Amino acid sequence: MAKRIEASNVTAYYGAFKAIENINITVEPKTVTALIGPSGCGKSTFLRSINRMHEVLPGARVEGSLTIDDQDIYDRDVDVTAVRRMIGMVFQRPNPFPTMSIYENVVAGLRLNGVRKKSILDEAAEKALRSANLWDEVMDRLGKPGAGLSGGQQQRLCIARTIAVEPQVVLMDEPCSALDPISTLAIEDLMFQLKDKFTIIIVTHNMQQAARVSDRTAFFSIEKTGDPGRLIEYDNTQKIFSNPSQKKTEDYITGRFG
Amino acid sequence: MGETPHRSADAGTGGTRVTEGHERPTGASARVAEAPVSTRTPGGTGLGGGGALPRARAFGAERAFRGLTLAAGTVVLVIIAAIAVFLVAKAVPALRADTENFWTFEGWFPNDAEPKFGIGALAFGTVLTAALALLVAVPVALGIALYLSHYAPRRVGTTLGFLIDLLAAVPSVVFGLWGREIFLRPVHDFSIWLNKYFSWIPLFGGEGPFGKSILLGSLVLAIMVLPIITSLSREVFLQTPTANEEAALALGATRWEMLRTAVLPYGRPGIIAAVMLGLGRALGETIALAMTLGITFNISFNLIENGGNSIAANIANTFGEANETGRGALIASGLVLFAITLIVNITARVIIYRRREFTESAA
Ligand SMILES: Nc1ncnc2c1ncn2[C@@H]1O[C@H](COP(=O)(O)OP(=O)(O)O)[C@@H](O)[C@H]1O
Ligand SMILES: [Mg+2]
């Protein structure tokens, strides 16, 4: 299931503005990788270039190469929708489809894949909701609107929606930043379970969270505003938080970053 | 490139930057936080100071405003009631004088010594032309609206949107003139063609003459309601949360699938409202239909033969020569038109209301 991601010299632009420059990262299958760094250093930009969501914005483009199990996802022959099916994404703010029921939200991706059979959809919905630790809370109200759930439940619903199509990789852009501490813990627990099946990359501004959930941590930074974000250090999470090799990393994680 | 509309330019990642504020160096923010303390006057008789709470003001802008709005509301209600009473009072004597069945008689002779008139054919024509107009206009309007909101480059979108709004500003009498002087020709030829190959369908049968038909009237109406439906649904489509569009794209939706998954369902109540507004205009349209329909008084599904009529067109065409009973009969027909419009609107409300659980949380 899970796949290995290799980014080499990834540079991304918003029009003429270069947001990140020459990012090189290899992410092993079935691991959790955390992207940390100060605001505006390009964590989201990099994350969105992994599933080709970056180019959705007008004028935005990516250079360099990104391979998933040695297949270049930016190859001209690659179907971008197939890439996004393989690499799911959970956004910062829970964004269930407001017009859809809980059930319809979960199976939305399957329906896009042309699955019509009720029994398959039912099974997949239950499986995804169970994997997202949400089944017990919503099993008796699957027909109710997804937007009626609490914020934490909505985010787990979005995770269920993402994993229902069985992607190889799950990208999460600050999935807990809009949630309360209890919901945050629920999602962190979930990440531990999910990494059995998926490769997970998570952006977080919460360093304790990065330390708790991730195996590897990548620290991004910028010199000054207007400069592109760069990867400063990428290593085992334990090493980054106990004995980083870069001064900048140490300054950042100890809160001395200026 | 540019799979989502331009307004989303920085919405996708925009929120991030705001919430990340607390990653800033603690030293700097601490200094800022201290600053206001020194400017605060210690003790003092400021707003939050000690002493008794001030009494509520006996007469303030608040009360005056409430009185004003109440008065305005009452005046409107009184005017509506007065109009209703006046109309019913005029209509009832005419209906009493009718020597035929008002609902089923196909003809309109209320000015005769023995008044004969029936609403059936007129109501039928009204509903048929409006329905046909919507059948043509709604798919086109939604297509244009989706193109404007999600496909067109910004400059094209704005220009085209402006042109369509301009179309809405054309007076209906101009549409009527254009319909009978210019548009009649192609519709006439098209009708002959339809009749030649499809006369086995009753809609396109008949011996002619063709031209000033339900088809012509409906097509003119369709063009007239197109701008309303287009610009309203475009607004609705533009309001779809970018987050939902991105959610669909991230699930691997193509652009059309994204529109179907996120944009169209979200816009559904708005689309219904837009269509209802269009229908309201089509049902009430007077002069353009009076000029383009064949003005007959029979119930027929033939779309292409000269003929067709509507309640509003009939009022415009016959009001001039109407006597007392004739005017009463026209007022009665107007009340029927009002009832039709009301039923249509209530139906729309019910449709929207049934899904409110979903649309409310959408808002
Ligand atoms: N839609 C956009 N249009 C233009 N610039 C953007 C857009 N989104 C982000 N940026 C810029 O790109 C840089 C990186 O942003 P982002 O990837 O959101 O950083 P992070 O997620 O690390 O806070 C920032 O300078 C930001 O201002
Ligand atoms: Mg971000």
PDB file of N, CA and C in Angstrom, chain B residues 118-162:
ATOM      1  N   GLY B 118     -63.655  32.648 -20.445  1.00  0.00           N
ATOM      2  CA  GLY B 118     -63.077  31.569 -19.644  1.00  0.00           C
ATOM      3  C   GLY B 118     -61.574  31.735 -19.542  1.00  0.00           C
ATOM      4  N   ILE B 119     -61.055  31.301 -18.420  1.00  0.00           N
ATOM      5  CA  ILE B 119     -59.633  31.515 -18.140  1.00  0.00           C
ATOM      6  C   ILE B 119     -58.778  30.351 -18.623  1.00  0.00           C
ATOM      7  N   GLY B 120     -59.414  29.199 -18.880  1.00  0.00           N
ATOM      8  CA  GLY B 120     -58.667  27.958 -19.146  1.00  0.00           C
ATOM      9  C   GLY B 120     -57.560  28.113 -20.170  1.00  0.00           C
ATOM     10  N   ALA B 121     -57.927  28.589 -21.378  1.00  0.00           N
ATOM     11  CA  ALA B 121     -56.943  28.672 -22.454  1.00  0.00           C
ATOM     12  C   ALA B 121     -55.827  29.650 -22.101  1.00  0.00           C
ATOM     13  N   LEU B 122     -56.214  30.762 -21.459  1.00  0.00           N
ATOM     14  CA  LEU B 122     -55.206  31.765 -21.117  1.00  0.00           C
ATOM     15  C   LEU B 122     -54.227  31.234 -20.081  1.00  0.00           C
ATOM     16  N   ALA B 123     -54.773  30.583 -19.049  1.00  0.00           N
ATOM     17  CA  ALA B 123     -53.907  30.037 -18.006  1.00  0.00           C
ATOM     18  C   ALA B 123     -53.002  28.962 -18.600  1.00  0.00           C
ATOM     19  N   PHE B 124     -53.582  28.147 -19.473  1.00  0.00           N
ATOM     20  CA  PHE B 124     -52.807  27.103 -20.126  1.00  0.00           C
ATOM     21  C   PHE B 124     -51.643  27.710 -20.915  1.00  0.00           C
ATOM     22  N   GLY B 125     -51.960  28.739 -21.703  1.00  0.00           N
ATOM     23  CA  GLY B 125     -50.919  29.391 -22.501  1.00  0.00           C
ATOM     24  C   GLY B 125     -49.848  30.020 -21.633  1.00  0.00           C
ATOM     25  N   THR B 126     -50.292  30.634 -20.533  1.00  0.00           N
ATOM     26  CA  THR B 126     -49.332  31.266 -19.624  1.00  0.00           C
ATOM     27  C   THR B 126     -48.338  30.241 -19.103  1.00  0.00           C
ATOM     28  N   VAL B 127     -48.891  29.127 -18.598  1.00  0.00           N
ATOM     29  CA  VAL B 127     -48.027  28.119 -17.996  1.00  0.00           C
ATOM     30  C   VAL B 127     -47.154  27.453 -19.060  1.00  0.00           C
ATOM     31  N   LEU B 128     -47.748  27.173 -20.222  1.00  0.00           N
ATOM     32  CA  LEU B 128     -46.990  26.489 -21.270  1.00  0.00           C
ATOM     33  C   LEU B 128     -45.820  27.344 -21.776  1.00  0.00           C
ATOM     34  N   THR B 129     -46.083  28.615 -22.070  1.00  0.00           N
ATOM     35  CA  THR B 129     -44.982  29.455 -22.569  1.00  0.00           C
ATOM     36  C   THR B 129     -43.894  29.599 -21.517  1.00  0.00           C
ATOM     37  N   ALA B 130     -44.310  29.793 -20.253  1.00  0.00           N
ATOM     38  CA  ALA B 130     -43.314  29.972 -19.200  1.00  0.00           C
ATOM     39  C   ALA B 130     -42.495  28.696 -19.018  1.00  0.00           C
ATOM     40  N   ALA B 131     -43.181  27.549 -19.024  1.00  0.00           N
ATOM     41  CA  ALA B 131     -42.471  26.287 -18.814  1.00  0.00           C
ATOM     42  C   ALA B 131     -41.480  26.026 -19.945  1.00  0.00           C
ATOM     43  N   LEU B 132     -41.948  26.254 -21.180  1.00  0.00           N
ATOM     44  CA  LEU B 132     -41.054  26.056 -22.329  1.00  0.00           C
ATOM     45  C   LEU B 132     -39.859  27.003 -22.262  1.00  0.00           C
ATOM     46  N   ALA B 133     -40.137  28.243 -21.878  1.00  0.00           N
ATOM     47  CA  ALA B 133     -39.058  29.231 -21.791  1.00  0.00           C
ATOM     48  C   ALA B 133     -38.008  28.758 -20.798  1.00  0.00           C
ATOM     49  N   LEU B 134     -38.460  28.243 -19.652  1.00  0.00           N
ATOM     50  CA  LEU B 134     -37.508  27.776 -18.645  1.00  0.00           C
ATOM     51  C   LEU B 134     -36.748  26.550 -19.146  1.00  0.00           C
ATOM     52  N   LEU B 135     -37.474  25.671 -19.831  1.00  0.00           N
ATOM     53  CA  LEU B 135     -36.855  24.453 -20.356  1.00  0.00           C
ATOM     54  C   LEU B 135     -35.664  24.807 -21.243  1.00  0.00           C
ATOM     55  N   VAL B 136     -35.831  25.883 -21.995  1.00  0.00           N
ATOM     56  CA  VAL B 136     -34.740  26.308 -22.872  1.00  0.00           C
ATOM     57  C   VAL B 136     -33.700  27.111 -22.088  1.00  0.00           C
ATOM     58  N   ALA B 137     -34.186  28.024 -21.240  1.00  0.00           N
ATOM     59  CA  ALA B 137     -33.268  28.994 -20.633  1.00  0.00           C
ATOM     60  C   ALA B 137     -32.426  28.402 -19.511  1.00  0.00           C
ATOM     61  N   VAL B 138     -33.005  27.509 -18.682  1.00  0.00           N
ATOM     62  CA  VAL B 138     -32.281  27.060 -17.486  1.00  0.00           C
ATOM     63  C   VAL B 138     -30.974  26.331 -17.811  1.00  0.00           C
ATOM     64  N   PRO B 139     -30.994  25.338 -18.699  1.00  0.00           N
ATOM     65  CA  PRO B 139     -29.714  24.669 -18.984  1.00  0.00           C
ATOM     66  C   PRO B 139     -28.682  25.638 -19.567  1.00  0.00           C
ATOM     67  N   VAL B 140     -29.128  26.499 -20.471  1.00  0.00           N
ATOM     68  CA  VAL B 140     -28.197  27.454 -21.070  1.00  0.00           C
ATOM     69  C   VAL B 140     -27.648  28.392 -19.998  1.00  0.00           C
ATOM     70  N   ALA B 141     -28.558  28.900 -19.160  1.00  0.00           N
ATOM     71  CA  ALA B 141     -28.133  29.853 -18.132  1.00  0.00           C
ATOM     72  C   ALA B 141     -27.150  29.207 -17.162  1.00  0.00           C
ATOM     73  N   LEU B 142     -27.442  27.976 -16.726  1.00  0.00           N
ATOM     74  CA  LEU B 142     -26.545  27.313 -15.781  1.00  0.00           C
ATOM     75  C   LEU B 142     -25.197  27.037 -16.438  1.00  0.00           C
ATOM     76  N   GLY B 143     -25.239  26.667 -17.704  1.00  0.00           N
ATOM     77  CA  GLY B 143     -23.985  26.438 -18.423  1.00  0.00           C
ATOM     78  C   GLY B 143     -23.154  27.708 -18.480  1.00  0.00           C
ATOM     79  N   ILE B 144     -23.796  28.806 -18.852  1.00  0.00           N
ATOM     80  CA  ILE B 144     -23.059  30.074 -18.928  1.00  0.00           C
ATOM     81  C   ILE B 144     -22.536  30.461 -17.544  1.00  0.00           C
ATOM     82  N   ALA B 145     -23.395  30.290 -16.528  1.00  0.00           N
ATOM     83  CA  ALA B 145     -22.989  30.687 -15.172  1.00  0.00           C
ATOM     84  C   ALA B 145     -21.781  29.884 -14.711  1.00  0.00           C
ATOM     85  N   LEU B 146     -21.792  28.584 -14.973  1.00  0.00           N
ATOM     86  CA  LEU B 146     -20.648  27.755 -14.582  1.00  0.00           C
ATOM     87  C   LEU B 146     -19.403  28.166 -15.352  1.00  0.00           C
ATOM     88  N   TYR B 147     -19.599  28.457 -16.635  1.00  0.00           N
ATOM     89  CA  TYR B 147     -18.457  28.895 -17.434  1.00  0.00           C
ATOM     90  C   TYR B 147     -17.881  30.186 -16.856  1.00  0.00           C
ATOM     91  N   LEU B 148     -18.771  31.134 -16.566  1.00  0.00           N
ATOM     92  CA  LEU B 148     -18.311  32.424 -16.053  1.00  0.00           C
ATOM     93  C   LEU B 148     -17.626  32.272 -14.709  1.00  0.00           C
ATOM     94  N   SER B 149     -18.156  31.397 -13.847  1.00  0.00           N
ATOM     95  CA  SER B 149     -17.610  31.331 -12.490  1.00  0.00           C
ATOM     96  C   SER B 149     -16.398  30.421 -12.397  1.00  0.00           C
ATOM     97  N   HIS B 150     -16.331  29.379 -13.219  1.00  0.00           N
ATOM     98  CA  HIS B 150     -15.267  28.403 -12.995  1.00  0.00           C
ATOM     99  C   HIS B 150     -14.377  28.083 -14.196  1.00  0.00           C
ATOM    100  N   TYR B 151     -14.707  28.563 -15.359  1.00  0.00           N
ATOM    101  CA  TYR B 151     -13.865  28.242 -16.503  1.00  0.00           C
ATOM    102  C   TYR B 151     -13.223  29.472 -17.129  1.00  0.00           C
ATOM    103  N   ALA B 152     -14.011  30.531 -17.300  1.00  0.00           N
ATOM    104  CA  ALA B 152     -13.540  31.670 -18.073  1.00  0.00           C
ATOM    105  C   ALA B 152     -12.377  32.363 -17.383  1.00  0.00           C
ATOM    106  N   PRO B 153     -11.401  32.809 -18.169  1.00  0.00           N
ATOM    107  CA  PRO B 153     -10.373  33.685 -17.596  1.00  0.00           C
ATOM    108  C   PRO B 153     -11.054  34.927 -17.056  1.00  0.00           C
ATOM    109  N   ARG B 154     -10.451  35.524 -16.044  1.00  0.00           N
ATOM    110  CA  ARG B 154     -11.142  36.580 -15.320  1.00  0.00           C
ATOM    111  C   ARG B 154     -11.698  37.669 -16.234  1.00  0.00           C
ATOM    112  N   ARG B 155     -10.859  38.126 -17.211  1.00  0.00           N
ATOM    113  CA  ARG B 155     -11.307  39.257 -18.021  1.00  0.00           C
ATOM    114  C   ARG B 155     -12.509  38.867 -18.890  1.00  0.00           C
ATOM    115  N   VAL B 156     -12.436  37.707 -19.485  1.00  0.00           N
ATOM    116  CA  VAL B 156     -13.560  37.226 -20.293  1.00  0.00           C
ATOM    117  C   VAL B 156     -14.814  37.116 -19.431  1.00  0.00           C
ATOM    118  N   GLY B 157     -14.632  36.547 -18.223  1.00  0.00           N
ATOM    119  CA  GLY B 157     -15.758  36.368 -17.314  1.00  0.00           C
ATOM    120  C   GLY B 157     -16.443  37.681 -16.991  1.00  0.00           C
ATOM    121  N   THR B 158     -15.636  38.694 -16.664  1.00  0.00           N
ATOM    122  CA  THR B 158     -16.216  39.979 -16.294  1.00  0.00           C
ATOM    123  C   THR B 158     -16.948  40.597 -17.476  1.00  0.00           C
ATOM    124  N   THR B 159     -16.316  40.571 -18.656  1.00  0.00           N
ATOM    125  CA  THR B 159     -16.926  41.188 -19.831  1.00  0.00           C
ATOM    126  C   THR B 159     -18.245  40.500 -20.180  1.00  0.00           C
ATOM    127  N   LEU B 160     -18.195  39.188 -20.222  1.00  0.00           N
ATOM    128  CA  LEU B 160     -19.384  38.429 -20.593  1.00  0.00           C
ATOM    129  C   LEU B 160     -20.492  38.630 -19.555  1.00  0.00           C
ATOM    130  N   GLY B 161     -20.099  38.632 -18.287  1.00  0.00           N
ATOM    131  CA  GLY B 161     -21.066  38.862 -17.217  1.00  0.00           C
ATOM    132  C   GLY B 161     -21.740  40.210 -17.384  1.00  0.00           C
ATOM    133  N   PHE B 162     -20.939  41.208 -17.766  1.00  0.00           N
ATOM    134  CA  PHE B 162     -21.482  42.549 -17.963  1.00  0.00           C
ATOM    135  C   PHE B 162     -22.474  42.560 -19.121  1.00  0.00           C
TER     136      PHE B 162
END
